[in-house]
């Protein structure tokens, strides 16, 4: 049974599960059957069933993690294709991203405080809407728990990917630019990948939302928390 703990075998299992999860969603069109959510759930069952520790799994997982940062950078390609349009709208876009960043940090910190979360947990939740590498670095600088931040970021991304477009339809938000920016700002890379599947324009503006919110969150979060009395 040692082969079950081989990092390349576990890597192959991860990719296989994700492939079939993507196929399942494409066939069923059921939003709740998000490929990332399905893959995570089945992987947890697999690891528990065969008593494989997370540390063992992560030896192979590190190979996936290595490509996370360059994958985020690759999201700049559709962004470049919309560059001329973005230049004409840059000020409104920047203002909307500033508002999204501030509201995103303030609301999660405020709600966590009202629900009795510890100081360390509150600091870990603050950068919840940016992609994992940025969120973890922000949390480290604040003195939070990076592993908790990573888990919350995944949950936020999945929630945005599953419900984001449906919520905007209910709220009568029809502009591809507004929808793309909103998804990228609120649901980072996971939401952006969903936006890419909807259309190039959606994906381009989601990439922009992801990028600007990442920059603004890393710069403004300490100041926002300081003004709120948490630092």
PDB file of N, CA and C in Angstrom, residues 105 108-109 118-154 214 217-222 225 230-231:
ATOM      1  N   UNK A 105     -12.970  44.225   3.620  1.00  0.00           N
ATOM      2  CA  UNK A 105     -12.207  44.075   4.867  1.00  0.00           C
ATOM      3  C   UNK A 105     -13.051  44.475   6.070  1.00  0.00           C
ATOM      4  N   UNK A 108     -16.108  41.872   6.953  1.00  0.00           N
ATOM      5  CA  UNK A 108     -15.735  40.577   7.528  1.00  0.00           C
ATOM      6  C   UNK A 108     -15.159  40.733   8.930  1.00  0.00           C
ATOM      7  N   UNK A 109     -14.390  41.793   9.149  1.00  0.00           N
ATOM      8  CA  UNK A 109     -13.819  42.044  10.478  1.00  0.00           C
ATOM      9  C   UNK A 109     -14.930  42.396  11.473  1.00  0.00           C
ATOM     10  N   UNK A 118     -11.833  35.473  18.066  1.00  0.00           N
ATOM     11  CA  UNK A 118     -10.638  35.959  18.756  1.00  0.00           C
ATOM     12  C   UNK A 118      -9.895  36.968  17.886  1.00  0.00           C
ATOM     13  N   UNK A 119      -9.024  37.728  18.510  1.00  0.00           N
ATOM     14  CA  UNK A 119      -8.254  38.743  17.791  1.00  0.00           C
ATOM     15  C   UNK A 119      -7.448  38.122  16.650  1.00  0.00           C
ATOM     16  N   UNK A 120      -6.838  36.965  16.921  1.00  0.00           N
ATOM     17  CA  UNK A 120      -6.007  36.293  15.919  1.00  0.00           C
ATOM     18  C   UNK A 120      -6.839  35.838  14.719  1.00  0.00           C
ATOM     19  N   UNK A 121      -8.030  35.344  14.991  1.00  0.00           N
ATOM     20  CA  UNK A 121      -8.930  34.892  13.922  1.00  0.00           C
ATOM     21  C   UNK A 121      -9.400  36.077  13.081  1.00  0.00           C
ATOM     22  N   UNK A 122      -9.724  37.176  13.733  1.00  0.00           N
ATOM     23  CA  UNK A 122     -10.164  38.384  13.020  1.00  0.00           C
ATOM     24  C   UNK A 122      -9.080  38.852  12.044  1.00  0.00           C
ATOM     25  N   UNK A 123      -7.837  38.862  12.505  1.00  0.00           N
ATOM     26  CA  UNK A 123      -6.722  39.269  11.641  1.00  0.00           C
ATOM     27  C   UNK A 123      -6.563  38.309  10.464  1.00  0.00           C
ATOM     28  N   UNK A 124      -6.854  37.037  10.707  1.00  0.00           N
ATOM     29  CA  UNK A 124      -6.714  36.022   9.651  1.00  0.00           C
ATOM     30  C   UNK A 124      -7.807  36.122   8.596  1.00  0.00           C
ATOM     31  N   UNK A 125      -8.982  36.660   8.981  1.00  0.00           N
ATOM     32  CA  UNK A 125     -10.107  36.767   8.052  1.00  0.00           C
ATOM     33  C   UNK A 125     -10.035  38.013   7.171  1.00  0.00           C
ATOM     34  N   UNK A 126      -9.304  39.027   7.628  1.00  0.00           N
ATOM     35  CA  UNK A 126      -9.307  40.325   6.932  1.00  0.00           C
ATOM     36  C   UNK A 126      -9.001  40.234   5.433  1.00  0.00           C
ATOM     37  N   UNK A 127      -7.960  39.471   4.998  1.00  0.00           N
ATOM     38  CA  UNK A 127      -7.654  39.432   3.556  1.00  0.00           C
ATOM     39  C   UNK A 127      -8.347  38.299   2.804  1.00  0.00           C
ATOM     40  N   UNK A 128      -9.589  37.957   3.191  1.00  0.00           N
ATOM     41  CA  UNK A 128     -10.275  36.776   2.685  1.00  0.00           C
ATOM     42  C   UNK A 128     -10.601  36.816   1.198  1.00  0.00           C
ATOM     43  N   UNK A 129     -10.627  38.015   0.590  1.00  0.00           N
ATOM     44  CA  UNK A 129     -11.099  38.116  -0.798  1.00  0.00           C
ATOM     45  C   UNK A 129      -9.992  38.209  -1.835  1.00  0.00           C
ATOM     46  N   UNK A 130      -8.748  37.975  -1.437  1.00  0.00           N
ATOM     47  CA  UNK A 130      -7.657  38.002  -2.410  1.00  0.00           C
ATOM     48  C   UNK A 130      -7.089  36.601  -2.587  1.00  0.00           C
ATOM     49  N   UNK A 131      -6.350  36.404  -3.644  1.00  0.00           N
ATOM     50  CA  UNK A 131      -5.845  35.077  -3.952  1.00  0.00           C
ATOM     51  C   UNK A 131      -4.883  34.576  -2.873  1.00  0.00           C
ATOM     52  N   UNK A 132      -4.793  33.278  -2.714  1.00  0.00           N
ATOM     53  CA  UNK A 132      -4.118  32.645  -1.573  1.00  0.00           C
ATOM     54  C   UNK A 132      -2.708  33.159  -1.283  1.00  0.00           C
ATOM     55  N   UNK A 133      -1.801  33.241  -2.267  1.00  0.00           N
ATOM     56  CA  UNK A 133      -0.431  33.699  -1.942  1.00  0.00           C
ATOM     57  C   UNK A 133      -0.408  35.098  -1.317  1.00  0.00           C
ATOM     58  N   UNK A 134      -1.209  36.015  -1.862  1.00  0.00           N
ATOM     59  CA  UNK A 134      -1.249  37.380  -1.322  1.00  0.00           C
ATOM     60  C   UNK A 134      -1.888  37.370   0.060  1.00  0.00           C
ATOM     61  N   UNK A 135      -3.012  36.663   0.207  1.00  0.00           N
ATOM     62  CA  UNK A 135      -3.737  36.625   1.478  1.00  0.00           C
ATOM     63  C   UNK A 135      -2.861  36.087   2.603  1.00  0.00           C
ATOM     64  N   UNK A 136      -2.103  35.046   2.325  1.00  0.00           N
ATOM     65  CA  UNK A 136      -1.255  34.447   3.356  1.00  0.00           C
ATOM     66  C   UNK A 136      -0.124  35.387   3.765  1.00  0.00           C
ATOM     67  N   UNK A 137       0.424  36.101   2.800  1.00  0.00           N
ATOM     68  CA  UNK A 137       1.496  37.061   3.123  1.00  0.00           C
ATOM     69  C   UNK A 137       0.951  38.217   3.958  1.00  0.00           C
ATOM     70  N   UNK A 138      -0.258  38.694   3.610  1.00  0.00           N
ATOM     71  CA  UNK A 138      -0.878  39.767   4.392  1.00  0.00           C
ATOM     72  C   UNK A 138      -1.125  39.297   5.820  1.00  0.00           C
ATOM     73  N   UNK A 139      -1.639  38.082   5.964  1.00  0.00           N
ATOM     74  CA  UNK A 139      -1.917  37.534   7.297  1.00  0.00           C
ATOM     75  C   UNK A 139      -0.648  37.403   8.128  1.00  0.00           C
ATOM     76  N   UNK A 140       0.426  36.941   7.499  1.00  0.00           N
ATOM     77  CA  UNK A 140       1.704  36.825   8.216  1.00  0.00           C
ATOM     78  C   UNK A 140       2.153  38.179   8.750  1.00  0.00           C
ATOM     79  N   UNK A 141       2.007  39.215   7.936  1.00  0.00           N
ATOM     80  CA  UNK A 141       2.438  40.552   8.356  1.00  0.00           C
ATOM     81  C   UNK A 141       1.556  41.114   9.471  1.00  0.00           C
ATOM     82  N   UNK A 142       0.296  40.640   9.542  1.00  0.00           N
ATOM     83  CA  UNK A 142      -0.630  41.123  10.566  1.00  0.00           C
ATOM     84  C   UNK A 142      -0.516  40.341  11.873  1.00  0.00           C
ATOM     85  N   UNK A 143       0.088  39.144  11.804  1.00  0.00           N
ATOM     86  CA  UNK A 143       0.177  38.302  12.987  1.00  0.00           C
ATOM     87  C   UNK A 143      -0.979  37.329  13.118  1.00  0.00           C
ATOM     88  N   UNK A 144      -1.636  37.025  11.987  1.00  0.00           N
ATOM     89  CA  UNK A 144      -2.746  36.079  11.993  1.00  0.00           C
ATOM     90  C   UNK A 144      -2.286  34.657  11.766  1.00  0.00           C
ATOM     91  N   UNK A 145      -3.206  33.797  11.344  1.00  0.00           N
ATOM     92  CA  UNK A 145      -2.923  32.372  11.121  1.00  0.00           C
ATOM     93  C   UNK A 145      -3.011  32.094   9.619  1.00  0.00           C
ATOM     94  N   UNK A 146      -1.886  31.979   8.926  1.00  0.00           N
ATOM     95  CA  UNK A 146      -1.909  31.795   7.467  1.00  0.00           C
ATOM     96  C   UNK A 146      -2.706  30.584   7.002  1.00  0.00           C
ATOM     97  N   UNK A 147      -2.637  29.467   7.733  1.00  0.00           N
ATOM     98  CA  UNK A 147      -3.366  28.268   7.320  1.00  0.00           C
ATOM     99  C   UNK A 147      -4.876  28.487   7.379  1.00  0.00           C
ATOM    100  N   UNK A 148      -5.341  29.225   8.391  1.00  0.00           N
ATOM    101  CA  UNK A 148      -6.764  29.560   8.486  1.00  0.00           C
ATOM    102  C   UNK A 148      -7.164  30.476   7.330  1.00  0.00           C
ATOM    103  N   UNK A 149      -6.317  31.436   7.040  1.00  0.00           N
ATOM    104  CA  UNK A 149      -6.579  32.349   5.915  1.00  0.00           C
ATOM    105  C   UNK A 149      -6.720  31.578   4.611  1.00  0.00           C
ATOM    106  N   UNK A 150      -5.812  30.617   4.380  1.00  0.00           N
ATOM    107  CA  UNK A 150      -5.850  29.823   3.145  1.00  0.00           C
ATOM    108  C   UNK A 150      -7.179  29.079   3.017  1.00  0.00           C
ATOM    109  N   UNK A 151      -7.641  28.487   4.125  1.00  0.00           N
ATOM    110  CA  UNK A 151      -8.901  27.747   4.098  1.00  0.00           C
ATOM    111  C   UNK A 151     -10.081  28.677   3.823  1.00  0.00           C
ATOM    112  N   UNK A 152     -10.078  29.846   4.459  1.00  0.00           N
ATOM    113  CA  UNK A 152     -11.165  30.813   4.277  1.00  0.00           C
ATOM    114  C   UNK A 152     -11.175  31.347   2.847  1.00  0.00           C
ATOM    115  N   UNK A 153     -10.001  31.617   2.293  1.00  0.00           N
ATOM    116  CA  UNK A 153      -9.893  32.118   0.915  1.00  0.00           C
ATOM    117  C   UNK A 153     -10.508  31.116  -0.065  1.00  0.00           C
ATOM    118  N   UNK A 154     -10.235  29.826   0.146  1.00  0.00           N
ATOM    119  CA  UNK A 154     -10.803  28.788  -0.722  1.00  0.00           C
ATOM    120  C   UNK A 154     -12.332  28.789  -0.608  1.00  0.00           C
ATOM    121  N   UNK A 214      -6.066  42.669  -5.019  1.00  0.00           N
ATOM    122  CA  UNK A 214      -4.900  42.101  -4.350  1.00  0.00           C
ATOM    123  C   UNK A 214      -3.918  43.187  -3.932  1.00  0.00           C
ATOM    124  N   UNK A 217      -5.654  45.489  -1.205  1.00  0.00           N
ATOM    125  CA  UNK A 217      -5.806  44.791   0.078  1.00  0.00           C
ATOM    126  C   UNK A 217      -4.478  44.679   0.806  1.00  0.00           C
ATOM    127  N   UNK A 218      -3.415  44.351   0.067  1.00  0.00           N
ATOM    128  CA  UNK A 218      -2.101  44.228   0.701  1.00  0.00           C
ATOM    129  C   UNK A 218      -1.596  45.566   1.236  1.00  0.00           C
ATOM    130  N   UNK A 219      -1.981  46.665   0.568  1.00  0.00           N
ATOM    131  CA  UNK A 219      -1.528  48.001   0.996  1.00  0.00           C
ATOM    132  C   UNK A 219      -2.409  48.571   2.108  1.00  0.00           C
ATOM    133  N   UNK A 220      -3.741  48.417   1.953  1.00  0.00           N
ATOM    134  CA  UNK A 220      -4.684  49.117   2.829  1.00  0.00           C
ATOM    135  C   UNK A 220      -5.117  48.342   4.074  1.00  0.00           C
ATOM    136  N   UNK A 221      -5.030  47.021   4.054  1.00  0.00           N
ATOM    137  CA  UNK A 221      -5.545  46.236   5.184  1.00  0.00           C
ATOM    138  C   UNK A 221      -4.954  46.639   6.533  1.00  0.00           C
ATOM    139  N   UNK A 222      -3.625  46.790   6.666  1.00  0.00           N
ATOM    140  CA  UNK A 222      -3.089  47.214   7.969  1.00  0.00           C
ATOM    141  C   UNK A 222      -3.648  48.558   8.423  1.00  0.00           C
ATOM    142  N   UNK A 225      -7.370  48.129   9.534  1.00  0.00           N
ATOM    143  CA  UNK A 225      -7.454  47.468  10.839  1.00  0.00           C
ATOM    144  C   UNK A 225      -6.974  48.389  11.961  1.00  0.00           C
ATOM    145  N   UNK A 230      -7.889  47.338  15.651  1.00  0.00           N
ATOM    146  CA  UNK A 230      -7.455  45.958  15.787  1.00  0.00           C
ATOM    147  C   UNK A 230      -5.935  45.803  15.743  1.00  0.00           C
ATOM    148  N   UNK A 231      -5.215  46.863  15.424  1.00  0.00           N
ATOM    149  CA  UNK A 231      -3.741  46.818  15.408  1.00  0.00           C
ATOM    150  C   UNK A 231      -3.200  47.947  16.279  1.00  0.00           C
TER     151      UNK A 231
END
